Amino acid sequence: MTLKTRTHGLLIYQEADIARNQRFITLLFESAENWGLQLTLTTIEELTLQLANSEPSAPIRTANLPPASFIINRSVSPWLNEIAELQGICVFNTSFVSRIANDKRLTHTFFYNKDIPMLETAAVRKNSLSNEQPFPYPYIVKDPYGRGGTGINLIRSKEELENVLPKLTKELLVQPVSGMPGKDLRVYIVGNKIVGSVLRQSTSEDIRANISTGGASSLYHLSASERSLVEKMISGLQLDFVGIDFLFDEEGELLFNEMEDAVGCRSLYMNSDINIADNFMKHISATLKTKG
């Protein structure tokens, strides 16, 4: 299939993230070929966005490349999804999903209104923490824009708070510690369907269970009640490809933790033969065909 007959899409990353995501990028390219799609890898740093111009031109351009009919944006920049949609370009994920997934305050509010169980959660400003204790010690302070286990701090005393305060972002999310700290569950969703789940556990005293921070992982089979909870969460949403993370309470029941728009897949590849990149590209191909 030649370039002219293929549907061309841009795969967008932050430049600093490409090297550690190379395996997944390779799988996306291989799968795109299988489903009659052509991908071009580019970085958010080298994009030119034509927002207003008297001359007709592609709204999102890269040098010497044909215009994109779709975009896979894994650069954690929801504004780009919104601009692309305003220009009539199909984006995976949608701007709405990207926006709420990349701000933990929005994600928690959205799913709380769907009656999804979660920890008590408060959005605060950094300067308020010195004057008002939001929860009894210990509690967790998070950067609402953090991802991959970054921007998470366990606060066990006022002294620890004072030590970490200068490093915190101005806007924060604060929660008590879950019943089973250092243990979480990631559920992978493609095209509003559950395709796999991975249990992650810290191998140290670190409260984070992320593989990137040294956690161990294993394939996890959802119970009927857990599957029902996930299906309740995703109903009414258009989720092209996300990861939904859960904590566990004292009884082992799931508590919503976060949704990742540019979700990492290393733990899934380590523990299964699921080719989630192929599932994703198949979904993109089917979606583009329905849009004509």
JSON list of C-alpha atoms in Angstrom, two decimals, residues 6-12 38-40 42 47 58-62 65-72 84 87-91 288:
[
{"chain": "A", "resi": 6, "resn": "ARG", "atom": "CA", "xyz": [-2.78, 5.06, 3.35]},
{"chain": "A", "resi": 7, "resn": "THR", "atom": "CA", "xyz": [-4.33, 7.13, 6.08]},
{"chain": "A", "resi": 8, "resn": "HIS", "atom": "CA", "xyz": [-1.54, 9.18, 7.59]},
{"chain": "A", "resi": 9, "resn": "GLY", "atom": "CA", "xyz": [-1.28, 9.95, 11.29]},
{"chain": "A", "resi": 10, "resn": "LEU", "atom": "CA", "xyz": [1.15, 11.72, 13.60]},
{"chain": "A", "resi": 11, "resn": "LEU", "atom": "CA", "xyz": [2.45, 9.92, 16.67]},
{"chain": "A", "resi": 12, "resn": "ILE", "atom": "CA", "xyz": [3.50, 12.68, 19.06]},
{"chain": "A", "resi": 38, "resn": "GLN", "atom": "CA", "xyz": [0.87, 5.13, 8.08]},
{"chain": "A", "resi": 39, "resn": "LEU", "atom": "CA", "xyz": [2.48, 6.73, 11.13]},
{"chain": "A", "resi": 40, "resn": "THR", "atom": "CA", "xyz": [5.07, 9.45, 11.41]},
{"chain": "A", "resi": 42, "resn": "THR", "atom": "CA", "xyz": [7.39, 13.52, 15.74]},
{"chain": "A", "resi": 47, "resn": "LEU", "atom": "CA", "xyz": [5.54, 20.76, 15.62]},
{"chain": "A", "resi": 58, "resn": "ALA", "atom": "CA", "xyz": [-2.50, 22.34, 7.10]},
{"chain": "A", "resi": 59, "resn": "PRO", "atom": "CA", "xyz": [-3.25, 23.43, 10.69]},
{"chain": "A", "resi": 60, "resn": "ILE", "atom": "CA", "xyz": [-0.71, 21.04, 12.18]},
{"chain": "A", "resi": 61, "resn": "ARG", "atom": "CA", "xyz": [2.44, 20.60, 10.14]},
{"chain": "A", "resi": 62, "resn": "THR", "atom": "CA", "xyz": [5.87, 19.02, 10.26]},
{"chain": "A", "resi": 65, "resn": "LEU", "atom": "CA", "xyz": [5.35, 15.48, 5.60]},
{"chain": "A", "resi": 66, "resn": "PRO", "atom": "CA", "xyz": [1.80, 15.12, 4.33]},
{"chain": "A", "resi": 67, "resn": "PRO", "atom": "CA", "xyz": [-0.95, 16.57, 6.54]},
{"chain": "A", "resi": 68, "resn": "ALA", "atom": "CA", "xyz": [-2.30, 14.28, 9.25]},
{"chain": "A", "resi": 69, "resn": "SER", "atom": "CA", "xyz": [-5.80, 12.86, 9.16]},
{"chain": "A", "resi": 70, "resn": "PHE", "atom": "CA", "xyz": [-5.43, 11.62, 12.73]},
{"chain": "A", "resi": 71, "resn": "ILE", "atom": "CA", "xyz": [-3.18, 12.16, 15.74]},
{"chain": "A", "resi": 72, "resn": "ILE", "atom": "CA", "xyz": [-2.02, 9.90, 18.54]},
{"chain": "A", "resi": 84, "resn": "ALA", "atom": "CA", "xyz": [-6.69, 19.38, 16.48]},
{"chain": "A", "resi": 87, "resn": "GLN", "atom": "CA", "xyz": [-9.46, 21.88, 13.03]},
{"chain": "A", "resi": 88, "resn": "GLY", "atom": "CA", "xyz": [-11.40, 18.71, 12.20]},
{"chain": "A", "resi": 89, "resn": "ILE", "atom": "CA", "xyz": [-8.60, 16.22, 12.93]},
{"chain": "A", "resi": 90, "resn": "CYS", "atom": "CA", "xyz": [-9.42, 12.97, 14.71]},
{"chain": "A", "resi": 91, "resn": "VAL", "atom": "CA", "xyz": [-7.44, 12.63, 17.95]},
{"chain": "A", "resi": 288, "resn": "LEU", "atom": "CA", "xyz": [-11.54, 6.22, 11.01]}
]
